[in-house]
Short mmCIF file of C-alpha atoms in Angstrom, two decimals:
data_model
loop_
_atom_site.label_atom_id
_atom_site.label_comp_id
_atom_site.label_asym_id
_atom_site.label_seq_id
_atom_site.Cartn_x
_atom_site.Cartn_y
_atom_site.Cartn_z
CA MET A 1 -5.81 -8.14 -14.05
CA VAL A 2 -4.88 -9.25 -10.57
CA VAL A 3 -6.02 -8.71 -7.04
CA ARG A 4 -3.17 -7.86 -4.65
CA GLU A 5 -3.28 -7.35 -0.93
CA VAL A 6 -2.02 -3.96 0.33
CA CYS A 7 -2.60 -4.79 3.99
CA LYS A 8 -5.07 -7.03 5.80
CA GLY A 9 -8.53 -6.65 4.28
CA VAL A 10 -7.41 -4.04 1.74
CA TYR A 11 -6.87 -5.03 -1.87
CA SER A 12 -5.52 -3.24 -4.92
CA ILE A 13 -7.83 -4.16 -7.80
CA GLY A 14 -7.15 -1.42 -10.31
CA VAL A 15 -5.88 -1.77 -13.84
CA PHE A 16 -2.74 -1.11 -15.85
CA ASP A 17 -2.88 0.98 -18.99
CA TRP A 18 0.55 -0.06 -20.29
CA ASP A 19 0.08 1.50 -23.71
CA ARG A 20 -1.56 4.82 -23.00
CA GLN A 21 0.39 7.55 -24.75
CA VAL A 22 -1.37 10.77 -23.86
CA PHE A 23 -3.54 12.08 -21.04
CA ASP A 24 -6.15 14.81 -21.42
CA GLU A 25 -5.03 14.93 -25.07
CA LEU A 26 -2.20 17.02 -23.69
CA LEU A 27 0.27 15.22 -21.44
CA PRO A 28 2.59 12.70 -23.06
CA LEU A 29 2.74 9.41 -21.15
CA PRO A 30 6.00 7.71 -22.08
CA ASP A 31 5.34 4.81 -19.72
CA GLY A 32 1.58 4.40 -19.70
CA THR A 33 -0.26 4.72 -16.41
CA THR A 34 -2.48 2.89 -13.93
CA TYR A 35 -5.93 3.59 -12.53
CA ASN A 36 -5.86 2.46 -8.94
CA SER A 37 -8.93 1.11 -7.24
CA PHE A 38 -9.08 -0.39 -3.76
CA LEU A 39 -11.42 -2.89 -2.15
CA ILE A 40 -11.78 -2.72 1.62
CA GLU A 41 -13.42 -5.62 3.42
CA GLY A 42 -14.50 -4.65 6.89
CA SER A 43 -16.14 -7.10 9.28
CA GLU A 44 -19.57 -5.61 8.51
CA LYS A 45 -19.29 -3.71 5.26
CA THR A 46 -17.31 -3.80 2.02
CA VAL A 47 -16.41 -0.69 0.07
CA LEU A 48 -14.75 0.13 -3.21
CA ILE A 49 -12.58 3.24 -3.45
CA ASP A 50 -12.76 4.73 -6.96
CA THR A 51 -13.40 2.86 -10.21
CA VAL A 52 -11.22 3.03 -13.32
CA ASP A 53 -11.15 4.66 -16.73
CA PRO A 54 -14.24 3.38 -18.60
CA GLU A 55 -12.03 1.89 -21.32
CA PHE A 56 -11.08 -0.70 -18.71
CA GLU A 57 -14.41 -1.19 -16.97
CA GLU A 58 -14.53 -4.87 -17.91
CA GLU A 59 -11.17 -5.51 -16.29
CA LEU A 60 -12.29 -3.84 -13.10
CA ILE A 61 -15.45 -5.92 -13.02
CA THR A 62 -13.35 -9.04 -13.60
CA ASN A 63 -11.01 -8.08 -10.77
CA ILE A 64 -13.96 -7.56 -8.45
CA ALA A 65 -15.31 -10.98 -9.43
CA ARG A 66 -11.88 -12.56 -8.78
CA SER A 67 -11.70 -10.93 -5.37
CA GLY A 68 -14.63 -13.10 -4.32
CA VAL A 69 -16.80 -10.36 -2.83
CA SER A 70 -20.48 -10.81 -3.40
CA LYS A 71 -21.70 -7.51 -2.05
CA ILE A 72 -20.35 -3.99 -2.19
CA ASP A 73 -22.06 -1.59 0.16
CA TYR A 74 -20.46 1.67 -0.87
CA ILE A 75 -18.35 3.06 -3.61
CA ILE A 76 -16.36 6.03 -2.45
CA ILE A 77 -15.40 8.55 -5.09
CA ASN A 78 -12.38 10.64 -4.11
CA HIS A 79 -12.92 12.93 -7.06
CA ALA A 80 -15.23 12.82 -10.07
CA GLU A 81 -12.60 12.89 -12.83
CA GLN A 82 -13.67 10.31 -15.35
CA ASP A 83 -10.47 8.26 -15.38
CA HIS A 84 -11.54 7.23 -11.87
CA SER A 85 -15.30 7.67 -11.90
CA GLY A 86 -16.05 6.70 -15.50
CA SER A 87 -16.88 3.06 -14.76
CA ILE A 88 -19.58 4.01 -12.24
CA PRO A 89 -22.51 3.50 -14.64
CA VAL A 90 -21.67 -0.14 -15.41
CA PHE A 91 -20.70 -0.74 -11.79
CA LEU A 92 -24.11 0.46 -10.60
CA GLU A 93 -25.78 -1.87 -13.09
CA LEU A 94 -23.96 -4.85 -11.61
CA PHE A 95 -24.26 -3.74 -7.98
CA PRO A 96 -27.63 -2.00 -7.87
CA ASN A 97 -27.70 -1.83 -4.08
CA ALA A 98 -24.37 -0.03 -3.78
CA LYS A 99 -24.47 3.61 -2.72
CA ILE A 100 -21.97 6.19 -3.84
CA ILE A 101 -20.29 8.34 -1.21
CA THR A 102 -18.61 11.59 -2.17
CA SER A 103 -18.54 15.29 -1.32
CA GLU A 104 -21.31 17.78 -2.16
CA LYS A 105 -19.26 19.13 -5.01
CA GLY A 106 -18.43 15.60 -6.15
CA LYS A 107 -22.12 14.77 -6.27
CA GLU A 108 -22.80 17.78 -8.44
CA LEU A 109 -20.02 16.77 -10.84
CA LEU A 110 -21.06 13.11 -11.00
CA LYS A 111 -24.58 14.16 -11.89
CA SER A 112 -23.51 16.57 -14.59
CA MET A 113 -20.61 14.58 -16.10
CA LEU A 114 -21.89 11.02 -15.79
CA GLN A 115 -25.62 11.55 -15.23
CA VAL A 116 -25.54 9.42 -12.10
CA PRO A 117 -29.01 9.56 -10.52
CA ASP A 118 -29.30 11.82 -7.49
CA PHE A 119 -30.72 9.13 -5.19
CA LYS A 120 -27.66 6.91 -5.68
CA ILE A 121 -25.28 9.45 -4.12
CA SER A 122 -24.79 10.21 -0.43
CA THR A 123 -22.61 13.13 0.57
CA ILE A 124 -20.12 13.61 3.37
CA ASN A 125 -18.44 16.57 5.00
CA ASP A 126 -14.79 17.04 5.84
CA ARG A 127 -13.63 14.59 8.55
CA ASP A 128 -16.84 12.56 8.56
CA THR A 129 -16.33 8.87 9.30
CA LEU A 130 -17.83 5.63 8.11
CA SER A 131 -17.63 2.39 10.08
CA LEU A 132 -17.09 -0.90 8.25
CA GLY A 133 -17.10 -2.83 11.52
CA ASP A 134 -13.45 -3.43 12.34
CA LYS A 135 -12.29 -0.63 10.05
CA THR A 136 -13.10 3.07 10.24
CA LEU A 137 -12.88 5.32 7.21
CA GLU A 138 -12.31 9.04 7.60
CA PHE A 139 -12.92 11.45 4.69
CA ILE A 140 -10.53 14.36 4.37
CA GLN A 141 -11.34 17.07 1.88
CA ILE A 142 -8.45 18.65 0.00
CA PRO A 143 -10.11 21.00 -2.48
CA TRP A 144 -8.10 22.14 -5.48
CA SER A 145 -5.52 19.37 -5.37
CA HIS A 146 -6.47 19.26 -8.29
CA TRP A 147 -10.25 19.31 -8.58
CA PRO A 148 -12.73 21.30 -6.51
CA ASP A 149 -14.21 18.08 -5.10
CA SER A 150 -10.88 16.39 -4.30
CA MET A 151 -10.87 14.36 -1.09
CA MET A 152 -8.91 11.50 0.46
CA THR A 153 -10.07 8.41 2.34
CA TYR A 154 -8.13 7.35 5.44
CA ILE A 155 -8.36 3.87 6.96
CA ARG A 156 -7.63 4.68 10.58
CA GLU A 157 -6.78 1.21 11.88
CA ASP A 158 -4.27 0.53 9.07
CA LYS A 159 -3.03 4.17 8.91
CA MET A 160 -3.53 3.90 5.16
CA LEU A 161 -4.33 7.06 3.24
CA ILE A 162 -5.97 6.65 -0.16
CA SER A 163 -4.87 10.00 -1.43
CA MET A 164 -6.66 10.47 -4.76
CA ASP A 165 -4.31 11.99 -7.40
CA LEU A 166 -2.17 13.62 -4.70
CA PHE A 167 1.34 12.08 -4.77
CA GLY A 168 0.40 10.18 -7.95
CA SER A 169 2.56 9.35 -10.94
CA HIS A 170 1.75 8.37 -14.49
CA TYR A 171 3.69 5.20 -15.15
CA ALA A 172 2.67 1.57 -15.35
CA THR A 173 4.88 -0.57 -13.13
CA SER A 174 4.26 -4.01 -11.71
CA GLU A 175 5.63 -2.78 -8.35
CA LEU A 176 2.70 -2.55 -5.98
CA PHE A 177 4.90 -0.65 -3.52
CA ILE A 178 7.68 1.65 -4.69
CA GLU A 179 10.99 -0.16 -5.03
CA ASP A 180 12.85 1.77 -7.71
CA VAL A 181 12.95 5.10 -5.87
CA HIS A 182 14.87 6.95 -8.56
CA THR A 183 12.46 6.11 -11.37
CA HIS A 184 9.61 6.92 -9.08
CA TYR A 185 10.96 10.33 -8.10
CA VAL A 186 11.33 11.39 -11.74
CA ASN A 187 7.77 10.31 -12.53
CA ALA A 188 6.28 11.82 -9.37
CA ARG A 189 8.01 15.11 -10.11
CA ARG A 190 6.76 15.20 -13.66
CA TYR A 191 3.25 14.40 -12.47
CA PHE A 192 3.40 17.22 -9.94
CA ALA A 193 4.39 19.67 -12.68
CA GLU A 194 1.57 18.61 -14.98
CA ILE A 195 -1.24 18.18 -12.46
CA MET A 196 -0.55 19.86 -9.11
CA MET A 197 1.75 22.78 -9.88
CA PRO A 198 -1.11 25.06 -11.00
CA PHE A 199 -2.55 24.51 -7.52
CA ARG A 200 0.61 24.67 -5.48
CA TYR A 201 -0.81 27.16 -3.04
CA PRO A 202 -3.76 25.04 -1.81
CA THR A 203 -1.68 21.88 -2.33
CA ALA A 204 0.96 23.12 0.12
CA GLN A 205 -1.78 23.35 2.76
CA ASN A 206 -3.16 19.92 1.83
CA VAL A 207 0.31 18.37 2.09
CA GLN A 208 0.60 19.85 5.58
CA THR A 209 -2.68 18.12 6.44
CA VAL A 210 -1.14 14.82 5.31
CA ARG A 211 2.02 15.47 7.31
CA GLU A 212 -0.06 16.02 10.44
CA LEU A 213 -2.07 12.85 9.79
CA ALA A 214 1.18 10.81 9.70
CA PRO A 215 -0.04 7.84 7.64
CA GLU A 216 2.08 4.69 7.24
CA ILE A 217 0.83 3.86 3.77
CA ILE A 218 -0.14 6.35 1.05
CA ALA A 219 -1.98 4.93 -1.98
CA PRO A 220 -2.53 7.46 -4.77
CA SER A 221 -4.86 6.84 -7.70
CA HIS A 222 -2.06 6.51 -10.28
CA GLY A 223 1.27 4.75 -9.89
CA PRO A 224 2.74 2.66 -7.07
CA ILE A 225 2.06 2.90 -3.33
CA TYR A 226 4.21 4.60 -0.67
CA LYS A 227 4.87 2.32 2.26
CA GLY A 228 6.98 3.12 5.30
CA LYS A 229 8.36 6.27 6.87
CA GLU A 230 11.23 6.79 4.44
CA ALA A 231 9.12 6.73 1.30
CA ILE A 232 6.44 8.92 2.85
CA ASP A 233 8.84 11.47 4.35
CA GLU A 234 10.56 11.73 0.98
CA ILE A 235 7.45 12.52 -1.04
CA ILE A 236 6.06 14.90 1.57
CA GLY A 237 9.42 16.67 1.63
CA ALA A 238 9.52 16.82 -2.16
CA TYR A 239 5.99 18.20 -2.45
CA THR A 240 6.69 20.77 0.26
CA ASP A 241 9.71 21.98 -1.68
CA TRP A 242 7.97 21.97 -5.05
CA CYS A 243 5.00 23.90 -3.65
CA SER A 244 7.25 26.46 -1.97
CA ASP A 245 8.61 29.61 -3.57
CA ARG A 246 12.16 28.21 -3.66
CA VAL A 247 13.75 28.25 -7.13
CA SER A 248 17.00 26.71 -8.41
CA ASN A 249 19.89 28.26 -10.28
CA LYS A 250 18.38 27.11 -13.53
CA VAL A 251 17.31 28.65 -16.84
CA ILE A 252 14.88 26.90 -19.19
CA ILE A 253 14.83 27.95 -22.83
CA PRO A 254 11.83 26.65 -24.77
CA TYR A 255 12.57 27.53 -28.38
CA ILE A 256 11.51 27.01 -31.93
CA SER A 257 13.54 27.91 -34.99
CA MET A 258 12.62 27.55 -38.63
CA HIS A 259 15.79 28.46 -40.51
CA GLY A 260 18.34 28.75 -37.74
CA SER A 261 18.56 32.44 -36.80
CA THR A 262 16.67 32.03 -33.52
CA LYS A 263 18.57 28.78 -32.89
CA LYS A 264 21.88 30.62 -33.17
CA MET A 265 20.71 33.05 -30.51
CA VAL A 266 19.61 30.17 -28.28
CA SER A 267 22.96 28.38 -28.65
CA TYR A 268 24.85 31.57 -27.85
CA VAL A 269 22.83 32.26 -24.70
CA THR A 270 22.98 28.59 -23.62
CA ASP A 271 26.76 28.50 -23.87
CA ALA A 272 27.17 31.84 -22.10
CA LEU A 273 24.96 30.73 -19.19
CA LEU A 274 26.81 27.40 -18.94
CA ALA A 275 30.10 29.27 -18.74
CA HIS A 276 28.72 31.08 -15.68
CA GLY A 277 27.91 27.78 -13.98
CA ILE A 278 24.16 28.12 -14.34
CA THR A 279 22.10 25.02 -15.11
CA VAL A 280 20.52 25.56 -18.50
CA LYS A 281 18.18 23.43 -20.57
CA PRO A 282 17.07 24.40 -24.07
CA TYR A 283 13.93 22.61 -25.29
CA ASN A 284 13.31 22.38 -29.00
CA LEU A 285 9.52 22.75 -29.17
CA GLY A 286 9.51 20.93 -32.49
CA LYS A 287 10.50 17.75 -30.67
CA ALA A 288 10.18 18.30 -26.96
CA ASP A 289 8.23 16.18 -24.55
CA THR A 290 6.20 18.92 -22.88
CA GLY A 291 5.90 16.87 -19.70
CA ARG A 292 9.66 16.93 -19.20
CA LEU A 293 9.67 20.63 -19.94
CA ALA A 294 6.93 21.15 -17.36
CA ALA A 295 8.96 19.19 -14.78
CA ASP A 296 11.87 21.54 -15.35
CA LEU A 297 9.55 24.47 -14.83
CA ILE A 298 8.98 23.37 -11.24
CA ASP A 299 12.08 25.12 -9.96
CA ALA A 300 13.60 27.10 -12.84
CA ALA A 301 14.41 30.63 -11.72
CA THR A 302 14.32 31.98 -15.27
CA ILE A 303 12.46 31.14 -18.48
CA ILE A 304 13.59 32.47 -21.85
CA ILE A 305 11.11 31.93 -24.69
CA ALA A 306 12.82 31.95 -28.07
CA THR A 307 10.80 32.25 -31.26
CA PRO A 308 10.98 33.63 -34.77
CA THR A 309 8.14 35.75 -36.12
CA VAL A 310 5.59 33.90 -38.23
CA LEU A 311 2.77 35.75 -39.95
CA PHE A 312 3.46 38.83 -37.81
CA GLY A 313 3.31 37.00 -34.48
CA PRO A 314 5.16 34.38 -32.46
CA HIS A 315 5.52 30.92 -33.95
CA PRO A 316 2.33 29.04 -32.96
CA LYS A 317 4.36 26.45 -31.04
CA ALA A 318 5.91 29.20 -28.95
CA ALA A 319 2.47 30.69 -28.37
CA ASN A 320 1.17 27.28 -27.33
CA LEU A 321 4.04 26.78 -24.92
CA THR A 322 3.51 30.24 -23.44
CA PHE A 323 -0.20 29.49 -23.00
CA ILE A 324 0.64 26.22 -21.22
CA ALA A 325 3.30 27.86 -19.06
CA ASN A 326 0.75 30.49 -18.04
CA ILE A 327 -1.83 27.96 -16.90
CA LEU A 328 0.71 25.71 -15.15
CA LYS A 329 1.78 28.79 -13.16
CA PRO A 330 5.45 27.99 -12.61
CA LYS A 331 7.21 29.98 -9.92
CA ALA A 332 9.97 31.38 -12.16
CA LYS A 333 11.12 34.81 -11.00
CA PHE A 334 12.36 36.08 -14.37
CA ILE A 335 11.15 35.77 -17.93
CA SER A 336 12.59 37.01 -21.18
CA ILE A 337 11.89 36.62 -24.88
CA ILE A 338 14.46 36.39 -27.66
CA GLY A 339 14.21 35.74 -31.36
CA SER A 340 14.62 36.87 -34.88
CA PHE A 341 12.19 38.41 -37.34
CA GLY A 342 12.30 38.71 -41.11
CA TRP A 343 10.37 41.89 -41.75
CA GLY A 344 8.27 42.74 -38.68
CA GLY A 345 5.46 41.83 -36.36
CA THR A 346 4.35 41.82 -32.74
CA ALA A 347 5.80 38.56 -31.44
CA VAL A 348 7.16 40.08 -28.23
CA GLU A 349 4.01 42.07 -27.39
CA THR A 350 1.77 39.10 -28.19
CA LEU A 351 3.74 36.76 -25.96
CA LYS A 352 3.99 39.30 -23.15
CA ALA A 353 0.20 39.53 -23.08
CA MET A 354 -0.10 35.76 -22.80
CA PHE A 355 1.07 35.21 -19.27
CA PRO A 356 -1.19 37.28 -17.01
CA ASN A 357 -0.95 34.65 -14.23
CA ASN A 358 2.75 35.19 -13.92
CA THR A 359 4.24 37.64 -11.47
CA ALA A 360 7.76 37.18 -12.81
CA GLU A 361 9.92 40.15 -13.66
CA ILE A 362 10.38 40.56 -17.40
CA ILE A 363 14.01 41.05 -18.43
CA GLU A 364 14.36 43.21 -21.54
CA PRO A 365 13.70 41.00 -24.59
CA VAL A 366 16.25 40.74 -27.38
CA TYR A 367 14.47 40.65 -30.72
CA ILE A 368 16.56 41.17 -33.83
CA LYS A 369 16.23 41.30 -37.58
CA GLY A 370 17.66 38.37 -39.51
CA LEU A 371 20.82 36.54 -38.58
CA PRO A 372 22.48 37.70 -35.35
CA ASP A 373 25.39 40.10 -35.95
CA GLU A 374 27.90 41.71 -33.60
CA GLU A 375 25.31 44.16 -32.28
CA ALA A 376 22.84 41.35 -31.67
CA TYR A 377 25.42 39.31 -29.78
CA GLY A 378 26.18 42.39 -27.75
CA MET A 379 22.50 42.60 -26.74
CA LEU A 380 22.48 38.91 -25.87
CA ASP A 381 25.59 39.44 -23.74
CA ARG A 382 23.72 42.11 -21.80
CA LEU A 383 20.75 39.77 -21.34
CA VAL A 384 23.02 37.02 -20.03
CA ASP A 385 24.80 39.47 -17.71
CA GLU A 386 21.44 40.62 -16.36
CA ILE A 387 20.36 37.04 -15.70
CA VAL A 388 23.67 36.19 -14.05
CA LYS A 389 23.38 39.28 -11.86
CA LYS A 390 19.83 38.42 -10.80
CA HIS A 391 20.77 34.81 -10.12
CA ASN A 392 23.79 35.83 -8.07
CA GLU A 393 21.53 38.01 -5.92
CA LEU A 394 19.13 35.11 -5.42
CA PHE A 395 21.68 32.36 -4.89
CA LYS A 396 24.60 34.12 -3.22
CA LYS A 397 26.15 31.86 -0.63
CA MET B 1 -15.18 38.67 -1.96
CA LYS B 2 -15.69 35.46 -3.92
CA CYS B 3 -14.02 34.35 -7.13
CA THR B 4 -16.65 33.66 -9.76
CA LEU B 5 -14.38 31.20 -11.55
CA CYS B 6 -13.41 28.83 -8.77
CA GLY B 7 -15.25 29.95 -5.64
CA HIS B 8 -12.19 30.97 -3.62
CA VAL B 9 -13.11 33.52 -0.97
CA TYR B 10 -10.91 36.47 -0.05
CA GLU B 11 -11.26 37.18 3.67
CA GLN B 12 -10.02 40.52 4.93
CA GLU B 13 -9.25 39.20 8.44
CA LYS B 14 -7.01 36.45 7.06
CA GLY B 15 -5.44 38.20 4.10
CA ASP B 16 -4.31 35.89 1.27
CA LYS B 17 -1.30 34.94 -0.85
CA GLY B 18 1.00 37.93 -0.81
CA VAL B 19 -1.58 40.05 1.04
CA PRO B 20 -1.24 40.76 4.79
CA ALA B 21 -4.12 39.96 7.13
CA GLY B 22 -6.52 42.85 7.58
CA THR B 23 -6.07 44.29 4.07
CA ALA B 24 -9.33 45.69 2.73
CA TRP B 25 -10.33 44.44 -0.71
CA ASP B 26 -9.85 47.87 -2.28
CA ASP B 27 -6.30 47.95 -0.94
CA VAL B 28 -5.38 44.56 -2.42
CA PRO B 29 -2.99 45.34 -5.32
CA SER B 30 -4.67 45.58 -8.72
CA ASP B 31 -2.32 42.94 -10.17
CA TRP B 32 -3.21 40.41 -7.47
CA VAL B 33 -4.75 37.21 -8.86
CA CYS B 34 -6.75 34.41 -7.29
CA PRO B 35 -4.23 31.93 -5.86
CA ILE B 36 -6.34 28.97 -6.96
CA CYS B 37 -7.25 29.77 -10.55
CA GLY B 38 -5.44 32.97 -11.49
CA ALA B 39 -8.55 35.09 -12.02
CA ARG B 40 -8.14 38.86 -11.73
CA LYS B 41 -9.80 41.02 -9.05
CA SER B 42 -12.49 41.98 -11.55
CA SER B 43 -13.76 38.37 -11.46
CA PHE B 44 -14.56 38.62 -7.75
CA ILE B 45 -18.01 39.49 -6.43
CA SER B 46 -19.12 40.43 -2.94
CA VAL B 47 -20.96 37.77 -0.94
#
């Protein structure tokens, strides 16, 4: 609950959610998160950029009170997602003369999701500007990183880009500016996988827009702030790579096993791939942190889903993972399915039908009855050989 | 042609992800999906 200066006249007044454990009831948050909100005091006008998750609306209001401002002219909403917009209703009660500024699409979403009255919202178009006196704000629309109404706010005089969720990270740290670059990279990468990867095609274009803008400070809406050329070049470079079609010599094996037959197959394939010098990571879906799995999906060339048959289909956890992998749209080039069945079912066909978004080549699945025997290991050898061959073609020096 | 799920517009003059500029909609491969939301061609309508 503090007010901290980012640069002259610009204050970080958001909140820490140290204890949050899950986002969207889907993404594990091992280190909590932050909801960043910025106060900009121009010589003539004062604006607030984004509010916070409504669970913390009181803290935001307290922070605003502690900042000493008595009037807020505008509240700019970079996107309508409720962890940033959700405190608008109480904010409007306390600052009845404030006007909301957002995009056309943002206005539509604010009205439908928060029932904000129409007359309270003014809309802008891409590259419109707003003068605060000695500061000029420029609005840059970046649709589909990750919402349709996504936009950024650029303070021209300070070359500070308030980038919405773009370049964000879900971890609560007292660093206002990034200091621990290694920890940050891991968290930023994970965040990309969970939030931006499904939109890597438009995001690549939006990152190019940021590169051309050449800001000196980038303040996302979660996590610490990028300050200085090195930090900014690094994240732009990372995003460019993650959004590209480049994959690594890596195989990810999400698996579930009930009595060990499928697990034996996974161990065999893992060891064989390791022996060929390929990076391999098996993920036990009974225990895995799906966020870490998603981060590994950013650049894995191959995904092997391993599951037994349960009630004539794939194990529900394998089906869930396949569903998630389909909507995250990883760029893997090859997919296969392995596993063991007791008496029969359609696990392979069911899973195959579950990733229509994926354009990966399917390598012949290996699905066997019971415990793997010599013949089964022979089939797994062929699968491994096929993967090695495909990887050698992709990664030959 | 406009995606009814997310609003993305396919423009023949520009082409799109994996589709060269100038490709008519009917010539876009049947397994092509909207680069934004993954919707199939059948979810697109003419505008």
